[in-house]
Coordinates of C-alpha atoms and ligand atoms in Angstrom, one line a residue:
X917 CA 1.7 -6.1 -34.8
X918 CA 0.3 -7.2 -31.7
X919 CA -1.6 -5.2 -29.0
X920 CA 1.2 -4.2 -26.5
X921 CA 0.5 -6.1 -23.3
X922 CA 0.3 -2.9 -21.2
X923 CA -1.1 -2.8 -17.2
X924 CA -3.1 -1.4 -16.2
X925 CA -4.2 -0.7 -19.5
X926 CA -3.9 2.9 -20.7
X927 CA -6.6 5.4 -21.7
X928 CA -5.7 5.5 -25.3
X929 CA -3.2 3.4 -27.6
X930 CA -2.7 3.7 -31.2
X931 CA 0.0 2.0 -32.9
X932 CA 2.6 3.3 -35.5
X933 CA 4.3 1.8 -37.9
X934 CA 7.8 0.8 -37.5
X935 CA 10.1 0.3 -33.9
X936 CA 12.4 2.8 -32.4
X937 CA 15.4 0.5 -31.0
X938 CA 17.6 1.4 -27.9
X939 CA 21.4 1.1 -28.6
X940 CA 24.5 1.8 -27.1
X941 CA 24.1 5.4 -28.6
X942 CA 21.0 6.4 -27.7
X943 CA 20.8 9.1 -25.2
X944 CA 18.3 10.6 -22.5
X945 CA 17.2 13.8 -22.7
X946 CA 16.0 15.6 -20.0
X947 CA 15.8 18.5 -17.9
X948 CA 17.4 19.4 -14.3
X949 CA 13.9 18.7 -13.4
X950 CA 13.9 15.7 -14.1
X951 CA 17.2 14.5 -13.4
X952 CA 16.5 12.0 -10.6
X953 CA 13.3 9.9 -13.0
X954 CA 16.1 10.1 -16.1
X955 CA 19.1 9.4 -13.3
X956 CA 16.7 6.4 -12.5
X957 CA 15.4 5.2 -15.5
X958 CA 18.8 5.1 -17.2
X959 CA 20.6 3.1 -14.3
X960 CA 17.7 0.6 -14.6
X961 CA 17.8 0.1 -18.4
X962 CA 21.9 0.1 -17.9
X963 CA 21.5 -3.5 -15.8
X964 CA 20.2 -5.5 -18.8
X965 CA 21.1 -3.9 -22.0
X966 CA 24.7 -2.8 -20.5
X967 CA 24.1 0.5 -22.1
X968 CA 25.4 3.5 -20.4
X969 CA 22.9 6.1 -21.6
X970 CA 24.3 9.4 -21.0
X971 CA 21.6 11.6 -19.7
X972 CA 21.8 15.3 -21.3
X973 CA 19.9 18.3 -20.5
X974 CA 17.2 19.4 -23.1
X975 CA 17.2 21.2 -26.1
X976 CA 19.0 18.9 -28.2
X977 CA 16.5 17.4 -31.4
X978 CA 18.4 14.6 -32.3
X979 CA 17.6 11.5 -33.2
X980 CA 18.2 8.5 -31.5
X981 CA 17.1 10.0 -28.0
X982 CA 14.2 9.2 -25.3
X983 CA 13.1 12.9 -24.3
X984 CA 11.8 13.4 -20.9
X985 CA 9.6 16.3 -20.8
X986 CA 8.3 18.0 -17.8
X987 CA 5.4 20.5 -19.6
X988 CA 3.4 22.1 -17.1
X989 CA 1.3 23.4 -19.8
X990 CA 0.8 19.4 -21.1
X991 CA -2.5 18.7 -21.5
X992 CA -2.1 15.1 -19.4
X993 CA -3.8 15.8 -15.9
X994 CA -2.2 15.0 -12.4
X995 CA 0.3 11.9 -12.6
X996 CA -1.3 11.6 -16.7
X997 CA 1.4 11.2 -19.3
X998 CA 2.1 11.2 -23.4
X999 CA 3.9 8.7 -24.8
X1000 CA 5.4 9.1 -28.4
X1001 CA 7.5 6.3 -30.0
X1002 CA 8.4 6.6 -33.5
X1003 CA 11.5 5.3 -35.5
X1004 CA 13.5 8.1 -34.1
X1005 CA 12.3 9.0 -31.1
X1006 CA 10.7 8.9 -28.1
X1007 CA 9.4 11.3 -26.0
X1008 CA 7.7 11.3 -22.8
X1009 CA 5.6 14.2 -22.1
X1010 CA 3.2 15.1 -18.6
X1011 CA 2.5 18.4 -16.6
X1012 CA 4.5 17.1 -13.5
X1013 CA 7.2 14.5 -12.6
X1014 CA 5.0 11.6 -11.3
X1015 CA 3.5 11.7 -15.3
X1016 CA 7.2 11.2 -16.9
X1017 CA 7.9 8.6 -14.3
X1018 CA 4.7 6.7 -15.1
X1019 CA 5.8 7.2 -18.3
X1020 CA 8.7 5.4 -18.3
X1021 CA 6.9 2.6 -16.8
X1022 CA 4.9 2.2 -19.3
X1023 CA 8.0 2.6 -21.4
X1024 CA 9.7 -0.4 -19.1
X1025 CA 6.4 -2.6 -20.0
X1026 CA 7.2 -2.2 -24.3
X1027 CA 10.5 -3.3 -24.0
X1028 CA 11.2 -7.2 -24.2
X1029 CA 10.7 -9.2 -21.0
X1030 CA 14.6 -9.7 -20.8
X1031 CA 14.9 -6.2 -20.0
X1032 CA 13.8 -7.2 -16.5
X1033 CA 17.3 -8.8 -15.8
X1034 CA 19.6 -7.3 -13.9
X1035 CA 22.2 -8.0 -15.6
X1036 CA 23.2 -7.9 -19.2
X1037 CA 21.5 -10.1 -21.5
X1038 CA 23.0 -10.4 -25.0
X1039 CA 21.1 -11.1 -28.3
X1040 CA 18.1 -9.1 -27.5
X1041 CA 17.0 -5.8 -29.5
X1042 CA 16.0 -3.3 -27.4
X1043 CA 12.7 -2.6 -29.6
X1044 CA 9.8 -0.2 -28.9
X1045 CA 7.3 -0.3 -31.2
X1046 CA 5.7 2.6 -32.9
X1047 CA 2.8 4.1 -31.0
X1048 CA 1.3 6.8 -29.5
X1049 CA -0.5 6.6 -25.8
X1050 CA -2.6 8.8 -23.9
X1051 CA -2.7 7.9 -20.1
X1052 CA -3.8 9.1 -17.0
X1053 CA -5.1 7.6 -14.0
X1054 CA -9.1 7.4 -12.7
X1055 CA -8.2 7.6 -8.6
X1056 CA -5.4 9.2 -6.8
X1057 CA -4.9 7.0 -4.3
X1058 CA -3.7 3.6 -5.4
X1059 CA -3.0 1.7 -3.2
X1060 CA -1.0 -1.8 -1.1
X1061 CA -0.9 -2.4 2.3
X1062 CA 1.4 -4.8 4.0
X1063 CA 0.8 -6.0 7.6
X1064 CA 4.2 -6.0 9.4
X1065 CA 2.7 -6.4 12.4
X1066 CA 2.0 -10.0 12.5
X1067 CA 5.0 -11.0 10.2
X1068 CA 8.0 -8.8 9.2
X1069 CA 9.9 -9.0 5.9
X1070 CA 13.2 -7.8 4.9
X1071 CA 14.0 -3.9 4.0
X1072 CA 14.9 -5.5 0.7
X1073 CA 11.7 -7.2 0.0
X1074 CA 10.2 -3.8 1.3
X1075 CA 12.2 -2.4 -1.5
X1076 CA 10.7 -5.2 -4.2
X1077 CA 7.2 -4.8 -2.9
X1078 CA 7.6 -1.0 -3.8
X1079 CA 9.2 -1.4 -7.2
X1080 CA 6.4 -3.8 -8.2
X1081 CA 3.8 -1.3 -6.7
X1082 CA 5.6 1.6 -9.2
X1083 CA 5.8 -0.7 -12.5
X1084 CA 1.3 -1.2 -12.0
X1085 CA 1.3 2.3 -11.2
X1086 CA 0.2 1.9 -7.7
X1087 CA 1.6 4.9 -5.6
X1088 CA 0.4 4.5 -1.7
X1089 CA 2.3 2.0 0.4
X1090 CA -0.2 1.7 3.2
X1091 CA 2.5 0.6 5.9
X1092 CA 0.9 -1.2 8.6
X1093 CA 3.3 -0.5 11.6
X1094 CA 1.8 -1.5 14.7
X1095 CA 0.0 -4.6 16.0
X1096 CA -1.4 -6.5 18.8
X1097 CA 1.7 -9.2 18.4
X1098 CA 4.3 -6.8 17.5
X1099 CA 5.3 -3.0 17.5
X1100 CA 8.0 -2.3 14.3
X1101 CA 8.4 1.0 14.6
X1102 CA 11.8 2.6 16.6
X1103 CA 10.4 5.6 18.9
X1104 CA 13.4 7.1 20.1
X1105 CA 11.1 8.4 23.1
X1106 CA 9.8 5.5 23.9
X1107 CA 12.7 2.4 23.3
X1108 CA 10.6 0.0 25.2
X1109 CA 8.2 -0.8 22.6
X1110 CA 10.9 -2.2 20.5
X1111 CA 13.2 -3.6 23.0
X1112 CA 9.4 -5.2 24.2
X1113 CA 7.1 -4.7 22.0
X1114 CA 8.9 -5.9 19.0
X1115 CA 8.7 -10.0 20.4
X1116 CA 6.6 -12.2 21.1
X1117 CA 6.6 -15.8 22.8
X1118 CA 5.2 -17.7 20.3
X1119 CA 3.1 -17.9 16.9
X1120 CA -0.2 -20.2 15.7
X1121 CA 1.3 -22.4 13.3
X1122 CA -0.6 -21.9 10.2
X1123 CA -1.6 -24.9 9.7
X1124 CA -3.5 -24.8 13.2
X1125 CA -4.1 -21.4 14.4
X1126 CA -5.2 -22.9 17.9
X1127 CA -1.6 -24.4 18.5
X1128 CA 1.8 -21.7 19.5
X1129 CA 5.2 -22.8 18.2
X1130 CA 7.0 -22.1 21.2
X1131 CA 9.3 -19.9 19.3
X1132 CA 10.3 -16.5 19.8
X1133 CA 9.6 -14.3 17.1
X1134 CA 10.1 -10.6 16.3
X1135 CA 12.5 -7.4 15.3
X1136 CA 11.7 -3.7 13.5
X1137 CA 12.5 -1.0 11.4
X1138 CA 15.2 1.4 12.4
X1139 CA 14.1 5.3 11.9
X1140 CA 17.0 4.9 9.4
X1141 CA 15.5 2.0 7.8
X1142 CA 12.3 3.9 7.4
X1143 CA 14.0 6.7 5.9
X1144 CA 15.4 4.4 3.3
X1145 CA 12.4 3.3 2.9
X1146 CA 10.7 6.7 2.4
X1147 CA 13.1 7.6 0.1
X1148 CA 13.4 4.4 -2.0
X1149 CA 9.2 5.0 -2.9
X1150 CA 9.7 8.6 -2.9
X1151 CA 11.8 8.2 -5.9
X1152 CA 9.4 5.6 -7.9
X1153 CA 6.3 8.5 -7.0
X1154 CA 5.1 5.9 -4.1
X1155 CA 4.5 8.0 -0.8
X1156 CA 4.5 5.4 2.2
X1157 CA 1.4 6.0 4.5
X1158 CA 2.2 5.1 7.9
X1159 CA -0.6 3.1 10.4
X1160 CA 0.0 3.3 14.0
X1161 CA -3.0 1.6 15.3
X1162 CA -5.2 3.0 18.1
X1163 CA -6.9 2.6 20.2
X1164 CA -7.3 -0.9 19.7
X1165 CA -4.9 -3.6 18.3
X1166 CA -2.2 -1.9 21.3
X1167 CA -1.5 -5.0 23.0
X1168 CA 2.5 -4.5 22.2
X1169 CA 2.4 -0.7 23.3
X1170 CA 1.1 -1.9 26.8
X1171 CA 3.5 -4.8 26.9
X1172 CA 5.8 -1.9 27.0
X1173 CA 4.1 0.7 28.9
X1174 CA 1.5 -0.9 30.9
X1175 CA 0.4 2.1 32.2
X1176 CA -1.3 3.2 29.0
X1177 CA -4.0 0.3 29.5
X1178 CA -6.9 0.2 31.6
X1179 CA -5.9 -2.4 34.1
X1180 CA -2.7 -1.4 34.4
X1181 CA -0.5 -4.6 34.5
X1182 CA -0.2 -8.0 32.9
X1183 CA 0.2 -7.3 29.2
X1184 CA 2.4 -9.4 26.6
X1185 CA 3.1 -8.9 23.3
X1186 CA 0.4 -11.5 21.8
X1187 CA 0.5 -14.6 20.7
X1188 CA -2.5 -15.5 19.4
X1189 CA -4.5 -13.9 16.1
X1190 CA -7.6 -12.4 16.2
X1191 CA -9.1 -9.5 18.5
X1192 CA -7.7 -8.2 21.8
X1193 CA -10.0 -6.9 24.5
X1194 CA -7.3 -4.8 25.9
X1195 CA -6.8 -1.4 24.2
X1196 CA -5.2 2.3 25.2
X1197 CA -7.1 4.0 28.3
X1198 CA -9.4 6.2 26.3
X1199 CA -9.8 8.6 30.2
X1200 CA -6.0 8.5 30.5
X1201 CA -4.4 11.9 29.6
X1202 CA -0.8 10.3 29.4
X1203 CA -2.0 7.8 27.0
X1204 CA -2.8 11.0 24.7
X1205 CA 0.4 12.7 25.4
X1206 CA 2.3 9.1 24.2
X1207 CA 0.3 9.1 21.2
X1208 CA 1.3 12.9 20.3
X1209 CA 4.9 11.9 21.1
X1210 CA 4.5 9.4 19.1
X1211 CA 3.1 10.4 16.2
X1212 CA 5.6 13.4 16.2
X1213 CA 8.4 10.9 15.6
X1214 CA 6.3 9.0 12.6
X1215 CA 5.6 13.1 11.0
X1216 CA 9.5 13.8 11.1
X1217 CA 9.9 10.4 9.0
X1218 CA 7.0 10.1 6.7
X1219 CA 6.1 13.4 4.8
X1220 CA 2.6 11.8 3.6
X1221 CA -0.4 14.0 3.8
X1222 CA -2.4 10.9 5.1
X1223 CA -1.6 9.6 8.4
X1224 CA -3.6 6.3 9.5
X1225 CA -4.8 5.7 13.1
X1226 CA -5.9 2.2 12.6
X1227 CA -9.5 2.5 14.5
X1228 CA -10.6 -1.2 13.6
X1229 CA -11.7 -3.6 15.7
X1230 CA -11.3 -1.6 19.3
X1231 CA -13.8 -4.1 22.2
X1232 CA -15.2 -1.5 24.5
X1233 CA -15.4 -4.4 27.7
X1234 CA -12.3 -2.7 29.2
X1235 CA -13.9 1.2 28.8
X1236 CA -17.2 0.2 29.8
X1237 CA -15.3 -0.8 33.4
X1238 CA -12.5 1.3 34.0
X1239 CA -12.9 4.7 36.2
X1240 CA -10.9 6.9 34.3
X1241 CA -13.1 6.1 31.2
X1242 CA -16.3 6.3 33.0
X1243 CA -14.8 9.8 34.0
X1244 CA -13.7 10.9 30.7
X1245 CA -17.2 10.5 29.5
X1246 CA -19.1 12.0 32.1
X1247 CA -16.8 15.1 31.7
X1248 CA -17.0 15.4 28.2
X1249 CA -20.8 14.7 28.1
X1250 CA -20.5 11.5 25.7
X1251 CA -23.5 9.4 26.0
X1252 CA -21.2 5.4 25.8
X1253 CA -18.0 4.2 24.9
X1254 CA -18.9 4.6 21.2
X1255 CA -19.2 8.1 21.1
X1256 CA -15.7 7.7 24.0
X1257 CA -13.8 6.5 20.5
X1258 CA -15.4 9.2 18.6
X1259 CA -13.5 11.6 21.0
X1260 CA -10.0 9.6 21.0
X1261 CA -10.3 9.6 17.5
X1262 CA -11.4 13.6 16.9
X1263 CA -8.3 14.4 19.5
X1264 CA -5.7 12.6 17.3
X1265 CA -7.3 14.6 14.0
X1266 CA -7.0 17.6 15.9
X1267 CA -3.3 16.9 16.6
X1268 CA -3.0 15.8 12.7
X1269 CA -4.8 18.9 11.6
X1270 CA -2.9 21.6 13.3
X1271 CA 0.2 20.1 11.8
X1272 CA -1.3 20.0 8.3
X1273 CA -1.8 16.2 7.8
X1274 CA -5.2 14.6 7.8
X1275 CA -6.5 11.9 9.3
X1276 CA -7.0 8.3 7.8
X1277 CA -8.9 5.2 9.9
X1278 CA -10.9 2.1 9.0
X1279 CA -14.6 2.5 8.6
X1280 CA -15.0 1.7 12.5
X1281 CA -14.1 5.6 13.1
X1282 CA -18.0 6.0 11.8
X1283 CA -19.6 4.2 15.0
X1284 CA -19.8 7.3 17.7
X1285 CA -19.6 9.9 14.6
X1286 CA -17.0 10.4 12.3
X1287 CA -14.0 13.1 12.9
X1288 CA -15.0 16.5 11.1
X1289 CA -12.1 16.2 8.3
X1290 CA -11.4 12.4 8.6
X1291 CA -11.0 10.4 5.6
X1292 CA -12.6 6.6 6.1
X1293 CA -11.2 3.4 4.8
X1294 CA -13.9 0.7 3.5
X1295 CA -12.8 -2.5 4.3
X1296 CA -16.2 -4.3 6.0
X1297 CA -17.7 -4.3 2.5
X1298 CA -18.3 -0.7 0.7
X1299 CA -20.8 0.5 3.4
X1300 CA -19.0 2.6 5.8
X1301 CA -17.5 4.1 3.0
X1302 CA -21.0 4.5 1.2
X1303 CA -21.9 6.5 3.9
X1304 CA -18.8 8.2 4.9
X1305 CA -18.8 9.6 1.4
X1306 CA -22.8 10.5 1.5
X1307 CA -22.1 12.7 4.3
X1308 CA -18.9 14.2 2.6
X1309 CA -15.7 12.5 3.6
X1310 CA -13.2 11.2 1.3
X1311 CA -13.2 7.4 0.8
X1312 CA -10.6 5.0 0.2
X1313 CA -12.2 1.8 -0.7
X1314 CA -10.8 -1.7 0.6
X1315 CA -13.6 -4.1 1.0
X1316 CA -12.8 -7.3 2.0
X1317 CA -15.5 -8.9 -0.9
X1318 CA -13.0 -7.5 -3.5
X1319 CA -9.5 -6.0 -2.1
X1320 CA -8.4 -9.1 0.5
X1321 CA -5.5 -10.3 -0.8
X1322 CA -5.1 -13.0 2.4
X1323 CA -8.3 -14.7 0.9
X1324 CA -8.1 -17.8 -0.5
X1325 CA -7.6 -18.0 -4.7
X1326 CA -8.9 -21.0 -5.0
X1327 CA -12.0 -22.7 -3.9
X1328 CA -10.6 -25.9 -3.5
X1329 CA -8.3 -24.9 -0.5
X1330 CA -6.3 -28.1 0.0
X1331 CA -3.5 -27.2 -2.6
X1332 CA -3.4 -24.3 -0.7
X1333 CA -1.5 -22.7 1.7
X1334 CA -2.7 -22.3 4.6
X1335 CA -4.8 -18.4 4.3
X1336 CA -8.1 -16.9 6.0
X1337 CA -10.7 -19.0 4.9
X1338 CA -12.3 -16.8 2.5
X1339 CA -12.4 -17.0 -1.4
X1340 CA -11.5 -13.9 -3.7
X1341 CA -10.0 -15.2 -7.0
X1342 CA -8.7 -12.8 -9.7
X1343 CA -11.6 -12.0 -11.8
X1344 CA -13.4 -10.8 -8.6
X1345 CA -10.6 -8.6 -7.8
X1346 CA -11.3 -7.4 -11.5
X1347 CA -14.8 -6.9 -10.7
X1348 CA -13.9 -4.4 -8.4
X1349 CA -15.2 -0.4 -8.9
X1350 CA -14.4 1.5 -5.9
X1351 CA -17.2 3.7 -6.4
X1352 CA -20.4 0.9 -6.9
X1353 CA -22.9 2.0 -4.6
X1354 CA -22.0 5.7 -4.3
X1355 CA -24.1 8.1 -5.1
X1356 CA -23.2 9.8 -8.5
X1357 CA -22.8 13.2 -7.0
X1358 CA -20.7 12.1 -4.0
X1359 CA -18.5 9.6 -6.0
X1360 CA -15.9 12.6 -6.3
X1361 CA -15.0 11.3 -2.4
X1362 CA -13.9 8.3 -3.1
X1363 CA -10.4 9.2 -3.9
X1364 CA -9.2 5.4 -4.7
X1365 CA -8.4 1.8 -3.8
X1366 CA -6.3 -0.4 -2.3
X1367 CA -5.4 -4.2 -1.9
X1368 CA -4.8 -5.4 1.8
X1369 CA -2.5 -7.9 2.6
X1370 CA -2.3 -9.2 6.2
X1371 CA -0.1 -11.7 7.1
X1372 CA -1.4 -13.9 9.6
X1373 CA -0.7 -16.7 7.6
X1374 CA 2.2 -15.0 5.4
X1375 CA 5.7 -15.7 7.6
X1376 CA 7.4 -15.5 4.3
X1377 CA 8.3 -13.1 1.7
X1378 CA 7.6 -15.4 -0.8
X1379 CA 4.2 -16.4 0.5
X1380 CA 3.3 -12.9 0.8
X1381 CA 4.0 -12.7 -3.0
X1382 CA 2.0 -16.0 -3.7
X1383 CA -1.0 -13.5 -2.4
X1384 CA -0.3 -10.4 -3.5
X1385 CA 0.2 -11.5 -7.1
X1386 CA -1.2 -11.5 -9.8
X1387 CA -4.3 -10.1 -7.7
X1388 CA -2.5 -6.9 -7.4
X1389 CA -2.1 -6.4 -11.3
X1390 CA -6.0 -6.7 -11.1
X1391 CA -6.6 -4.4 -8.3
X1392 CA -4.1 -2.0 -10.1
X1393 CA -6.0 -1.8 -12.9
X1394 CA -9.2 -1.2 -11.7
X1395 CA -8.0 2.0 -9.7
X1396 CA -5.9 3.1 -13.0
X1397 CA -8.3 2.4 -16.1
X1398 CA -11.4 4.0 -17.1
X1399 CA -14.0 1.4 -16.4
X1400 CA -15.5 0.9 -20.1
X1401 CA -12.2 0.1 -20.5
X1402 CA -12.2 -3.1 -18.6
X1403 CA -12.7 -7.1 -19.8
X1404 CA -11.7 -9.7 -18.2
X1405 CA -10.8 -12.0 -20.9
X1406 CA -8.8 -9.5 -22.2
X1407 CA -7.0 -8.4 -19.4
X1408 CA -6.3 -12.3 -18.8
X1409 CA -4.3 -12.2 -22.4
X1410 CA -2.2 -9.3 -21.0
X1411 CA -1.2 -11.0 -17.9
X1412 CA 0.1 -14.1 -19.8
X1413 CA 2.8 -11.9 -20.8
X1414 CA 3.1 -10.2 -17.6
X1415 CA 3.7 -13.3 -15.9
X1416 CA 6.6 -13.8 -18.3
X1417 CA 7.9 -10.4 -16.4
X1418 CA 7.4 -11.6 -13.0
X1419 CA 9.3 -14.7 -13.4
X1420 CA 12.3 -12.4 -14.4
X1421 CA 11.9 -10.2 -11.2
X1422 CA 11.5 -13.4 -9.3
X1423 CA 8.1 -12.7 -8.3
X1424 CA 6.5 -16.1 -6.5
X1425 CA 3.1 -15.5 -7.9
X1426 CA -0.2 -17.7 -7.9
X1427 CA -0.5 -19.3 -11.5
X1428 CA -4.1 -18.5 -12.3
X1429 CA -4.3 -21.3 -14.2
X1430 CA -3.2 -23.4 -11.9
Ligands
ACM2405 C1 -9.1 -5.0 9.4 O1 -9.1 -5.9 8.5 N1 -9.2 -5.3 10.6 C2 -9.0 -3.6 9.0
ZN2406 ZN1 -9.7 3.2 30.7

């Protein structure tokens, strides 16, 4: 038999002999537990094969059943899973619920590619071959960011972004909310910065990011939506990471409520990519108080221990001017407008903190000093996370070298679409090791990696998946697998047959060997 084509690939694999075949009597086993994973994987298996499974509490031997086991005592580590398949049986074993769900992924990824359909397929058997697998993952955060600030996609290609994030195992959607050309977010407090700062004027045309379109462009998500949303990853193990950006990248929040900037007046939403000099009044208490309010709204809807302030790319030409700014640091004793972000930034933690979330920010949140508990994400290269995790903080590595999925995947761009004119193919995304460059006895700090998509020059759906795949399946590997368990050439076969599983699910990704 053949390798299974599994990805990422798992810790250990050793094959059996024979297959165990799903039929329209096999049942699920599972515990109360459990019931929503069995509820889940049943209704999913149900669309191709047609099979009702009847899911049935445990303690039943029989054959002919797929046990789900929930085994605290398992020896299978956080979000780690067994995986038994013989003639008979299978059984899927792991200390907590996130380890039976990967489980069944895993599970998903042995059965033929026509199980992907969604509805029933005849003349296929249902085969799993014999094997046993040991699994577990290397990071805990593992992660996929979506800009929907410059673009904004469906709720159901939200929904398919998420389901392809839980079948690599990835599970945080980094959920980039807010943005100098468009706020998505409903805040019931504040219904200006969707009735406002939802649309813009115009976009560049991708093609030629100097020319507008001259059409209006925009819309959100509903608190309902996002609840959906939530819930919809909740139930594949994803947990959604909001990013409200501050205090830069705000150009839509002072369209709404120009009272939060530092002149004052004359905002729109923004047209134009790139880097606005305008950003919240850092010596303006009200801007604080709307960021609180705020952020209470985004705590009641996303549950996440990780809240992300943004922090990137925040001009200081407006603080370095503005009274109230010049105040604020004279009264707090801050030597510039550096260590003036330093203390926006510390605030927000504090507000975090004391209602037991922590703070996430990109690696800009370093310049002035870093927040006492914040966690930094490394997207200019590894370095601000190199040192962010030298001095102690928890890392989640991004760098644009390896992890920018809006980069170019070919070096020859003219059969391209139109992207940001970098170059990161797939085996570069492969190369990536989120802790390279840490030092061995700090590497415990880096707590994962992500892929970043921005989408600048995505206005589709289906160009965002032209990006985001297959690089993803790379990027999900290297924050699943153990590292000496990684080549290239090898990963390359597996993906041949994972592209056989995309084209089912309708995915509209890159041929790498195109
Ligand atoms: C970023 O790419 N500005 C985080
Ligand atoms: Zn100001």
């Amino acid at each position: 038999m053949n390798q299974p084509a599994i990805i990422p690939q798992p810790r250990s694999l050793a094959t059996g002999s024979g297959a165990f075949e799903v039929n329209a009597d096999t049942r699920i086993i599972a515990d109360s537990a459990l019931a929503s994973t069995a509820g889940h994987f049943a209704d999913w298996l149900r669309g191709a094969t047609g099979f009702a499974l009847p899911v049935e509490a445990a303690g039943d031997n029989a054959a002919n059943t797929i046990r789900l086991v929930v085994d605290p005592a398992a020896d299978t580590g956080e979000e780690g899973y067994q995986l038994t398949v013989t003639a008979d049986q299978i059984e899927v074993r792991a200390a907590d619920t996130a380890g039976v769900f990967y489980g069944t992924q895993t599970l998903r990824q042995l059965l033929p590619v026509a199980v992907e359909s969604d509805s029933p397929v005849s003349g296929v058997s249902w085969v799993v071959p014999a094997l046993t697998i040991q699994d577990g993952p290397r990071f805990r955060w593992r992660g996929l960011h979506l800009d929907v600030g410059r673009h904004l996609f469906p709720v159901a290609f939200i929904k398919k972004y998420i389901d392809l994030m839980a079948l690599y195992k990835l599970n945080t959607f980094h959920w980039h909310l807010t943005e100098d050309q468009g706020w998505r977010i409903e805040i019931k407090q504040y219904p200006k910065l969707t009735e406002v700062g939802a649309w813009r004027e115009a976009s560049p045309y991708p093609a030629d990011r100097t020319k507008l379109d001259g059409q209006r462009y925009g819309g959100f998500y509903t608190q309902d939506e996002v609840r959906e949303i939530v819930a919809y990853a909740q139930a594949r193990s994803i947990t959604v990471v909001p990013e409200i950006e501050m205090p830069g990248h705000a150009v839509a929040a002072l369209a709404s409520y120009p009272e939060l900037g530092c002149v004052g007046e004359g905002y729109k939403v923004r047209t134009y990519w790139g880097i606005a000099d305008d950003v919240y009044c850092a010596g303006n208490e009200d801007v604080y108080t709307f960021l609180e309010n705020v952020l209470t709204e985004v705590l009641d809807l996303f549950p996440s221990e990780f809240i992300h302030i943004g922090g990137d790319e925040c001009p200081k030409v407006r603080w370095e001017v503005c009274p109230k700014c010049q105040a604020k640091i004279k009264q707090e004793g801050l030597k510039d407008e550096h260590e003036l972000q330093s203390y926006f930034i510390r605030r927000m933690e504090k507000f975090l903190n004391d209602k037991g979330r922590r703070l996430i920010g990109w690696d800009e949140i370093l310049e002035g000093g870093l927040a006492p508990n914040a966690t930094v994400m490394s997207w200019r290269g590894a370095k601000g996370g190199i040192e962010a995790a030298s001095a102690g903080h928890d890392v989640v590595m991004t760098p644009n070298t390896h992890c920018y999925f809006d980069y170019y995947q070919a070096e020859d761009t003219e059969n391209e679409p139109p992207a940001i004119g970098r170059y990161l193919p797939l085996d570069h995304v492969y190369m990536f090791n989120p802790t390279d460059g840490v030092p061995a006895d700090k590497a415990h700090h880096v707590i994962g990696g992500q892929g970043s998509v921005w989408t600048e020059y995505l206005p589709t759906s289906e160009l965002v998946e032209y990006m985001a795949y297959p690089r993803t399946l790379a990027l999900a590997e290297t924050v699943w697998s153990d590292l000496d368990e990684r080549d290239y050439d090898e990963f390359s076969a597996r993906l041949q047959q994972h592209l056989k599983r995309l084209d089912k699910l309708n995915v509209n990704y890159r041929d790498p060997g195109k």
